[in-house]
C-alpha cells in the first residue's frame, strides 16, 4: 500500500492515537481531529486521500458530518465509517450517503488495512478515469446542428433535471452512450459516477454477481449498480440480459434496492437509469426475449437517436472535428477536407454511423497528409452503404487488390462484421451466432476493427 494522507476523526484519544500509530507504521501521514469542528478545520488546511470517521461523537456526529460534506458537493476522498455501536440501518445509511465502507470497533488490524487499501485503490482508479475522460471527452462529445439531432439534444436538456428512466433507441454507432454521458453531465447527479453496463459482454452465469455484487465470508464486492450510487447507470443492450437477470433487475429498479448475491440485507439503490438499445424491442418482447416488466420500467421516456444518414449536414463538421482531435493527439497536421470529398461522404449510407465516421477520420489522419482525396476516401467506405465503384464484388464491398494482404483482410472483415451486425439488429449475441465466433474473441475483433460495440453507441 503506497503512502497516503489520512484524516482520523474520533472523539476518543486512545483510538485516535492507536490508529495513528498503526497507519504511521504503514508509512502514511496521519492527521487527527477530535470532533466535527476540528475536522472542518483540518479539511480546510489540507487535502486528504482518505478519511476515517467515527459515527458516535458528541455534538455533530459522523453521519451528520457526512451529510454536510455530501450537501456541499461530491466527497473529495473515500470516507470509511467507524462505530462500536453500529447497526445494519446505520451502515446502510452511511453507504447511501456515499461512504466507501463501514468497520466495527474494536477495529481489527487486518480489516482496517485491507479496507483502507481498497479505498485508496478505488480513489486512484477514479482519478485516472477522470483524467482519461477529460482527454477523450471532446472526441465523444455529441455535436451537430442538424434539425434531427438538435431536437434530441433539446429533449435531453429538458429531461436533465428529472430522475425518470430514459430509453435511447437507435442504430449501432449513433452515439447513444455519448448522449447519456452528456445528459449525466447536465443533471443534478453530475458529481456522482457514470457506470456502463454492457449487457452483451456479461456472461449469463456471471450476470447476477456483476450487476448486484456479492457477499461471502465477510467480504463485500460491490456490483455495477451499487458502484453507480448517487450517479447514473447506463444499461446498454438490455434485451441481451438473460430472463432471470431481467426479472431481478426489474425488481431492483421497482423497489429501489438491491440484494447482493449471498447477502441478507438489502442495499438502498440511488441511481438514475438510462437504457439503450439498437434492437427492435417490441419484437424482442413478442419473441419472449425481453420481459414486459423491464420494458415498461425503462420505456418511460423513449428517445429515438437519428442515424448519421438522417443528419447529413453534420457529417462535414463531425469528420473535421475528429480529424483535428486525432491530429493533435498523434502529433500530425490536420487534413484539408474539400467540398467534393465532403459531398462523397454525405452520399454514403454510414451503416456504422458516427462510430464509422470517427474511424475513417482516424485512419485518414494517420495514413495521409495535406488534402484528402477521393482516391483515399473511396476504399475506406465499406459496408452495405458504400457506392459500387469499379472492382467491386457482388456483395457490394470494394475489392482493392492493391492493398497489402493484412490491410485487405481487415477491410473485408470490417465490412463483413458491419453488415452482419446490422443484420443482427446490433446484438453482439446474435452476431456471435451468425459468425460462429466466441463472444469474447468477437468483442476483441470489433474493437480492433474500429467498430467497438463496447462503446455502447
XYZ file of C-alpha atoms in Angstrom:
457
model
C 0.000 0.000 0.000
C 1.522 3.352 -1.062
C 1.825 6.216 1.426
C -1.216 8.437 1.733
C -2.523 11.350 3.787
C -5.169 10.079 6.213
C -7.502 12.116 8.430
C -8.786 10.301 11.540
C -11.859 11.818 13.212
C -12.776 10.263 16.576
C -13.663 11.710 19.971
C -11.712 9.034 21.885
C -8.000 9.985 22.236
C -6.840 6.381 22.719
C -8.469 5.274 19.479
C -7.048 8.249 17.583
C -3.521 7.649 18.813
C -3.758 3.878 18.317
C -4.913 4.240 14.703
C -2.276 6.917 14.100
C 0.473 4.560 15.315
C -0.775 1.702 13.124
C -1.110 3.783 9.979
C 2.119 5.645 10.689
C 3.960 2.320 10.823
C 2.499 1.599 7.369
C 4.119 4.773 6.051
C 1.044 7.003 5.959
C 0.943 10.634 7.058
C -1.815 10.939 9.650
C -3.744 13.984 10.888
C -6.082 13.792 13.895
C -9.359 15.518 14.777
C -11.419 15.018 17.936
C -14.756 16.430 16.734
C -16.597 17.884 13.746
C -15.320 21.425 14.261
C -11.716 20.276 14.323
C -12.330 18.051 11.303
C -13.660 21.027 9.304
C -10.544 22.999 10.227
C -8.178 20.185 9.187
C -10.012 19.705 5.872
C -9.735 23.419 5.229
C -5.976 23.273 5.703
C -5.045 20.313 3.533
C -6.291 17.671 1.095
C -6.506 14.056 2.243
C -6.503 10.761 0.382
C -8.931 9.069 2.824
C -10.901 9.813 5.985
C -11.652 7.509 8.931
C -14.794 8.909 10.557
C -16.375 7.813 13.855
C -20.172 7.778 13.828
C -20.913 8.408 17.502
C -19.398 11.724 18.574
C -20.787 14.450 20.852
C -22.353 17.414 19.092
C -22.242 16.818 15.348
C -21.975 13.065 14.842
C -20.294 11.270 11.948
C -23.431 10.760 9.870
C -24.369 14.431 10.210
C -20.866 15.437 9.169
C -21.033 13.069 6.202
C -24.370 14.613 5.159
C -22.790 18.049 5.435
C -19.983 17.073 3.063
C -22.389 15.460 0.594
C -24.673 18.504 0.536
C -21.636 20.672 -0.265
C -20.809 18.523 -3.311
C -19.007 15.303 -4.200
C -16.880 13.717 -1.486
C -13.265 14.604 -2.395
C -11.896 11.390 -0.865
C -13.183 7.981 0.280
C -14.720 8.026 3.764
C -14.596 4.905 5.944
C -17.081 4.984 8.826
C -16.226 3.508 12.274
C -18.559 2.577 15.128
C -18.695 0.396 18.212
C -22.475 0.536 18.289
C -23.291 0.089 14.658
C -26.476 -1.351 13.242
C -27.380 -2.553 9.782
C -29.534 0.562 9.334
C -26.623 2.822 10.245
C -24.285 1.051 7.839
C -26.873 1.241 5.054
C -27.444 4.952 5.667
C -23.711 5.673 5.634
C -23.299 3.761 2.356
C -26.289 5.535 0.838
C -24.722 8.884 1.679
C -21.532 7.898 -0.131
C -19.270 6.346 2.499
C -16.868 3.832 0.991
C -17.277 1.223 3.757
C -18.179 0.650 7.400
C -15.984 -1.088 10.001
C -16.908 -2.012 13.555
C -14.982 -1.324 16.778
C -12.891 -2.788 18.223
C -11.157 -2.422 14.899
C -9.327 -5.480 13.598
C -5.947 -4.508 12.165
C -6.255 -6.734 9.086
C -9.751 -5.457 8.313
C -8.633 -1.830 8.655
C -5.626 -2.189 6.376
C -7.497 -4.154 3.704
C -10.410 -1.708 3.681
C -8.103 1.298 3.518
C -6.026 -0.246 0.736
C -9.147 -0.905 -1.334
C -10.475 2.595 -0.686
C -7.208 4.196 -1.795
C -7.042 1.995 -4.895
C -10.644 2.857 -5.778
C -9.818 6.547 -5.412
C -6.712 6.179 -7.568
C -8.697 4.453 -10.323
C -11.407 7.105 -10.090
C -8.825 9.846 -10.589
C -7.269 8.018 -13.544
C -10.713 7.544 -15.064
C -11.499 11.246 -14.727
C -8.207 12.159 -16.344
C -8.899 9.837 -19.266
C -12.432 11.174 -19.599
C -11.066 14.711 -19.825
C -8.613 13.627 -22.516
C -11.194 11.888 -24.702
C -14.236 13.920 -23.703
C -14.149 16.129 -26.777
C -13.775 13.084 -29.023
C -17.048 11.596 -27.803
C -18.909 14.819 -27.033
C -22.165 14.756 -29.029
C -22.216 17.538 -31.594
C -24.352 18.544 -34.514
C -26.697 21.310 -35.591
C -28.993 19.389 -37.922
C -32.702 19.648 -37.042
C -32.939 15.914 -36.239
C -30.007 15.940 -33.822
C -30.784 19.342 -32.314
C -34.263 18.045 -31.445
C -32.732 15.140 -29.492
C -30.404 17.452 -27.561
C -33.318 19.738 -26.749
C -35.340 16.793 -25.423
C -32.483 15.616 -23.242
C -31.840 19.138 -21.972
C -35.448 19.365 -20.807
C -35.145 15.996 -19.067
C -31.782 16.669 -17.405
C -33.443 17.804 -14.188
C -35.662 14.722 -13.949
C -34.812 11.330 -12.492
C -37.176 9.208 -14.588
C -35.733 6.398 -16.704
C -34.790 7.255 -20.290
C -34.562 4.790 -23.167
C -32.300 5.773 -26.064
C -33.138 3.879 -29.231
C -31.180 3.946 -32.457
C -28.867 2.049 -34.767
C -25.439 0.858 -33.589
C -22.853 3.620 -33.621
C -25.247 6.581 -33.420
C -23.684 7.860 -30.182
C -26.165 6.736 -27.549
C -23.602 6.408 -24.765
C -22.132 9.814 -25.604
C -25.619 11.300 -25.290
C -26.141 9.510 -21.977
C -22.876 10.939 -20.624
C -23.848 14.381 -21.932
C -27.155 14.135 -20.072
C -25.446 12.911 -16.897
C -23.068 15.876 -17.031
C -26.016 18.283 -17.047
C -28.009 16.577 -14.313
C -28.020 17.051 -10.549
C -26.111 13.740 -10.409
C -23.123 15.018 -12.389
C -20.905 14.791 -9.291
C -21.678 11.070 -8.994
C -20.315 8.172 -11.049
C -21.402 7.196 -14.547
C -21.304 3.401 -14.808
C -21.818 1.491 -18.053
C -23.364 -1.976 -18.055
C -22.687 -3.597 -21.450
C -25.228 -6.392 -21.224
C -23.901 -8.294 -24.210
C -20.450 -8.537 -22.617
C -21.712 -10.095 -19.368
C -21.962 -13.934 -19.461
C -25.313 -15.182 -18.122
C -23.703 -17.189 -15.326
C -21.880 -14.097 -14.037
C -24.607 -11.521 -14.624
C -26.093 -11.523 -11.104
C -22.726 -11.049 -9.415
C -21.591 -8.436 -11.940
C -24.751 -6.368 -11.582
C -25.698 -6.815 -7.932
C -22.399 -7.638 -6.221
C -21.706 -10.388 -3.713
C -21.112 -11.126 -0.031
C -19.051 -14.074 1.161
C -17.167 -14.695 4.388
C -17.465 -11.083 5.459
C -16.071 -9.826 2.153
C -18.267 -7.495 0.110
C -17.837 -6.873 -3.615
C -19.977 -4.071 -4.994
C -21.724 -4.777 -8.280
C -22.071 -2.329 -11.160
C -25.405 -0.995 -9.919
C -24.007 -0.286 -6.471
C -20.938 1.356 -7.981
C -23.289 3.862 -9.631
C -24.744 5.033 -6.278
C -25.585 8.725 -6.402
C -24.979 8.827 -10.153
C -26.171 7.282 -13.393
C -26.177 3.704 -14.625
C -26.181 3.214 -18.403
C -27.736 -0.106 -19.447
C -26.630 -0.933 -22.976
C -28.293 -3.778 -24.873
C -30.923 -4.600 -22.248
C -32.536 -7.351 -24.322
C -29.290 -9.336 -24.194
C -29.638 -9.973 -20.464
C -30.979 -13.399 -19.527
C -34.615 -13.673 -18.351
C -33.715 -14.328 -14.700
C -31.350 -11.348 -14.638
C -34.005 -9.179 -16.279
C -36.506 -10.148 -13.574
C -34.043 -9.424 -10.788
C -33.095 -6.094 -12.364
C -36.756 -5.148 -12.738
C -37.358 -5.901 -9.060
C -34.312 -3.852 -8.006
C -35.442 -0.839 -10.028
C -39.006 -1.132 -8.752
C -38.008 -1.366 -5.072
C -35.010 0.964 -5.381
C -32.840 -1.539 -3.562
C -30.571 -4.461 -4.412
C -29.689 -7.699 -2.701
C -26.122 -8.819 -3.231
C -25.528 -12.458 -4.163
C -25.091 -14.259 -0.830
C -26.297 -11.206 1.094
C -29.154 -10.977 3.573
C -29.798 -7.256 3.991
C -30.978 -5.205 1.006
C -28.927 -2.155 -0.003
C -30.792 1.046 -0.988
C -30.277 1.935 -4.646
C -29.989 5.594 -5.576
C -29.292 5.780 -9.312
C -30.717 7.325 -12.436
C -31.211 4.769 -15.211
C -30.504 5.477 -18.873
C -31.037 2.421 -21.038
C -30.144 1.967 -24.691
C -30.836 -0.495 -27.443
C -30.272 -0.812 -31.169
C -32.747 -3.676 -31.398
C -36.475 -3.784 -32.111
C -37.620 -4.099 -28.507
C -41.231 -4.762 -29.431
C -40.075 -7.741 -31.488
C -37.874 -8.865 -28.583
C -40.907 -8.740 -26.284
C -43.028 -10.692 -28.751
C -40.294 -13.332 -29.004
C -40.093 -13.610 -25.202
C -36.521 -12.318 -25.016
C -37.433 -9.109 -23.170
C -39.654 -9.203 -20.112
C -42.628 -6.842 -20.088
C -41.850 -5.644 -16.553
C -38.404 -4.404 -17.507
C -39.523 -2.983 -20.850
C -42.227 -0.789 -19.314
C -39.938 0.370 -16.492
C -37.283 1.548 -18.935
C -39.548 2.819 -21.701
C -40.903 5.732 -19.660
C -39.203 8.381 -21.814
C -38.180 6.836 -25.169
C -35.967 8.950 -27.419
C -35.037 7.982 -30.971
C -31.443 8.872 -31.862
C -31.190 9.619 -35.609
C -28.851 7.691 -37.879
C -25.970 9.651 -39.389
C -27.533 9.435 -42.874
C -30.527 11.341 -41.432
C -28.312 14.258 -40.378
C -26.160 14.720 -43.461
C -25.351 18.373 -42.728
C -23.494 17.227 -39.597
C -21.098 14.933 -41.480
C -18.675 17.656 -42.620
C -18.283 19.369 -39.215
C -18.028 15.976 -37.482
C -15.306 14.497 -39.676
C -13.248 17.693 -39.462
C -13.725 17.753 -35.681
C -12.498 14.158 -35.375
C -9.597 14.845 -37.718
C -8.399 17.792 -35.595
C -8.560 15.712 -32.403
C -6.657 12.754 -33.855
C -4.093 15.068 -35.449
C -3.439 16.819 -32.134
C -3.305 13.543 -30.235
C -0.945 11.809 -32.652
C 1.247 14.818 -33.465
C 0.375 15.185 -37.150
C -1.002 18.068 -39.185
C -4.785 18.232 -39.712
C -6.009 17.213 -43.152
C -7.820 19.552 -45.595
C -11.332 18.386 -46.463
C -12.538 19.667 -49.826
C -16.174 20.014 -50.809
C -16.054 17.110 -53.340
C -14.800 14.804 -50.569
C -17.424 16.027 -48.109
C -20.101 15.603 -50.757
C -18.968 12.000 -51.258
C -19.181 11.393 -47.522
C -22.727 12.755 -47.488
C -23.671 10.234 -50.197
C -22.571 7.289 -48.071
C -25.255 5.482 -46.045
C -22.995 5.080 -42.959
C -24.171 1.711 -41.637
C -21.725 2.159 -38.735
C -22.967 5.739 -38.163
C -20.822 8.166 -36.118
C -18.510 5.376 -34.992
C -17.724 4.532 -38.623
C -17.109 8.194 -39.460
C -14.785 8.567 -36.466
C -12.796 5.500 -37.532
C -12.483 6.868 -41.069
C -11.206 10.220 -39.780
C -8.615 8.461 -37.612
C -7.433 6.243 -40.463
C -7.014 9.157 -42.873
C -5.318 11.300 -40.223
C -2.701 8.598 -39.658
C -2.156 7.387 -43.224
C -2.052 10.636 -45.181
C -1.269 14.337 -45.148
C -2.421 17.519 -46.820
C -5.619 17.473 -48.814
C -7.894 14.453 -48.518
C -8.608 12.944 -51.929
C -11.466 10.865 -53.271
C -8.947 8.136 -54.069
C -8.202 7.845 -50.339
C -11.815 8.029 -49.221
C -13.354 5.533 -51.621
C -11.586 2.372 -50.351
C -12.325 3.405 -46.767
C -16.069 3.482 -47.306
C -17.072 -0.097 -46.630
C -20.229 -1.971 -45.795
C -23.676 -2.027 -47.383
C -23.790 1.782 -47.652
C -20.811 2.048 -49.987
C -21.181 3.075 -53.601
C -20.162 0.396 -56.097
C -17.035 1.661 -57.901
C -15.084 -0.389 -60.453
C -13.580 -3.506 -58.897
C -16.499 -4.084 -56.574
C -17.586 -7.602 -55.658
C -21.156 -8.891 -55.745
C -21.530 -8.225 -52.008
C -21.064 -4.501 -52.559
C -17.673 -4.424 -50.813
C -14.909 -2.557 -52.678
C -12.205 -5.007 -53.645
C -8.965 -3.021 -53.591
C -6.468 -5.583 -54.822
C -3.574 -3.135 -54.492
C -3.652 -3.269 -50.689
C -1.206 -5.400 -48.683
C -2.776 -8.705 -47.636
C -3.279 -7.721 -43.993
C -4.988 -4.408 -44.859
C -7.183 -6.113 -47.456
C -8.208 -8.770 -44.933
C -9.003 -6.127 -42.298
C -11.044 -4.181 -44.837
C -13.077 -7.250 -45.731
C -13.577 -8.338 -42.110
C -14.736 -4.880 -41.137
C -17.248 -4.738 -43.989
C -18.441 -8.266 -43.211
C -18.920 -7.628 -39.496
C -20.614 -4.269 -40.082
C -23.150 -5.903 -42.361
C -23.744 -8.864 -40.057
C -24.043 -6.552 -37.031
C -26.650 -4.586 -38.955
C -28.476 -7.819 -39.820
C -28.318 -8.840 -36.141
C -30.012 -5.617 -35.101
C -26.936 -4.520 -33.172
C -26.950 -7.591 -30.925
C -23.463 -8.972 -30.342
C -25.033 -12.160 -29.007
C -26.769 -12.779 -32.327
C -23.687 -11.652 -34.235
C -21.711 -14.349 -32.415
C -24.278 -16.936 -33.526
C -24.247 -15.726 -37.151
C -20.454 -15.662 -37.438
C -19.766 -18.725 -35.290
C -17.275 -16.702 -33.220
C -16.809 -16.912 -29.450
C -18.186 -13.736 -27.884
C -15.012 -12.596 -26.103
C -12.970 -13.013 -29.296
C -15.710 -11.225 -31.243
C -15.611 -8.181 -28.941
C -11.839 -8.014 -29.361
C -12.175 -8.231 -33.140
C -14.792 -5.455 -33.213
C -12.513 -3.197 -31.170
C -9.513 -3.923 -33.392
C -11.523 -3.021 -36.494
C -12.893 0.229 -35.097
C -16.482 -0.998 -34.660
C -16.281 -1.407 -30.900
C -19.699 -2.482 -29.582
C -18.381 -1.978 -26.027
C -18.523 1.744 -26.751
C -22.232 1.388 -26.202
C -23.220 3.662 -29.052
